[in-house]
Amino acid sequence: MQIKTKIARQENFTAKPRRLADIDYIVVHYTGNRGDTAKNNADYFARELTGQTSAHFFVDEREVWQSVPENHTAWHCGTKGTYYHPTCRNANSIGVEVCMLDARGKVRQGSIDLAAELVRELMQKHGVPVGHVVRHYDVTHKDCPAPMVQNPALWQAFKEKLMEDDNMKYYEKLTDIPAGELRETVQLLIDRKAIAGNGSGLHLSEDMVRMMVYNRRMGLYK
């Protein structure tokens, strides 16, 4: 997937980097604007001081633009005292804003489809299970993304797209993972509570596990 980049003003996200290994959730939002584009949102956050609001990615039906580096925290899913979700926070999540409405206020399915493609890539890159892909609503009960809150079937269809991979093998239990470096790496992340659970209900794809091994070899989990 081609991802274009225009980084937001530094004041619009945290200056101090975070560990990529801390990323445990992906939060889906919608911009709420009619007929907007990923680029004009990226341009806006690069130009304006927004008062501690930002997102890592903006998506429309044609393009994906990155606004905040993944190793920095964006302010996209709540502040202290506003959380409903027990563990998803800005600091351990990636925010994806979808340009979801056309000029008439109708849902842009193309934007949703491209957002699903992006989220699937981010899941594989960071080892995020599909159960940790949530709506902003699920984190703070804000009506966002409104079309997917008001029509839960639209959200369910999006989640199903994240699991569409006819040839991809998934590991549901630690013992399903081949013994050796693959299993040892997942066990390490379970022990460090980077992966929730005790070795069951994992739903990790082969690509996710391989990426974890590569990250470990690069020293990201030290």
Coordinates of N, CA and C in Angstrom, one line a residue, residues 31-38 40-41 60-62 98-101 108:
T31 N -13.9 11.6 10.2 CA -13.6 13.0 10.3 C -14.8 13.8 10.6
G32 N -16.0 13.3 10.2 CA -17.2 14.0 10.4 C -17.5 15.1 9.4
N33 N -16.6 15.3 8.4 CA -16.7 16.3 7.4 C -17.3 15.7 6.1
R34 N -18.0 16.5 5.4 CA -18.6 16.0 4.2 C -17.7 16.3 3.0
G35 N -17.4 15.2 2.2 CA -16.6 15.4 1.0 C -15.2 15.8 1.2
D36 N -14.6 15.6 2.4 CA -13.2 15.9 2.6 C -12.3 14.9 2.1
T37 N -11.0 15.2 2.1 CA -10.0 14.2 1.6 C -9.0 14.0 2.7
A38 N -8.2 12.8 2.5 CA -7.2 12.5 3.4 C -6.1 13.6 3.4
N40 N -6.4 16.9 2.5 CA -6.7 18.2 3.1 C -6.7 18.1 4.7
N41 N -7.0 16.9 5.2 CA -6.8 16.8 6.6 C -5.4 16.8 7.1
D60 N -9.1 8.3 2.6 CA -10.3 8.5 1.8 C -10.3 7.3 0.8
E61 N -11.1 7.4 -0.3 CA -11.3 6.3 -1.2 C -10.1 6.2 -2.2
R62 N -9.2 7.2 -2.2 CA -8.1 7.2 -3.1 C -6.7 7.1 -2.5
V98 N -11.1 8.2 9.1 CA -11.7 7.9 7.8 C -12.6 9.0 7.3
C99 N -12.3 9.5 6.0 CA -13.2 10.5 5.4 C -14.4 9.7 4.9
M100 N -15.4 9.6 5.7 CA -16.4 8.6 5.5 C -17.7 9.1 4.9
L101 N -17.8 10.4 4.8 CA -19.1 11.0 4.3 C -18.8 11.7 3.0
R108 N -19.2 6.7 2.3 CA -18.3 6.5 1.2 C -17.7 5.1 1.4

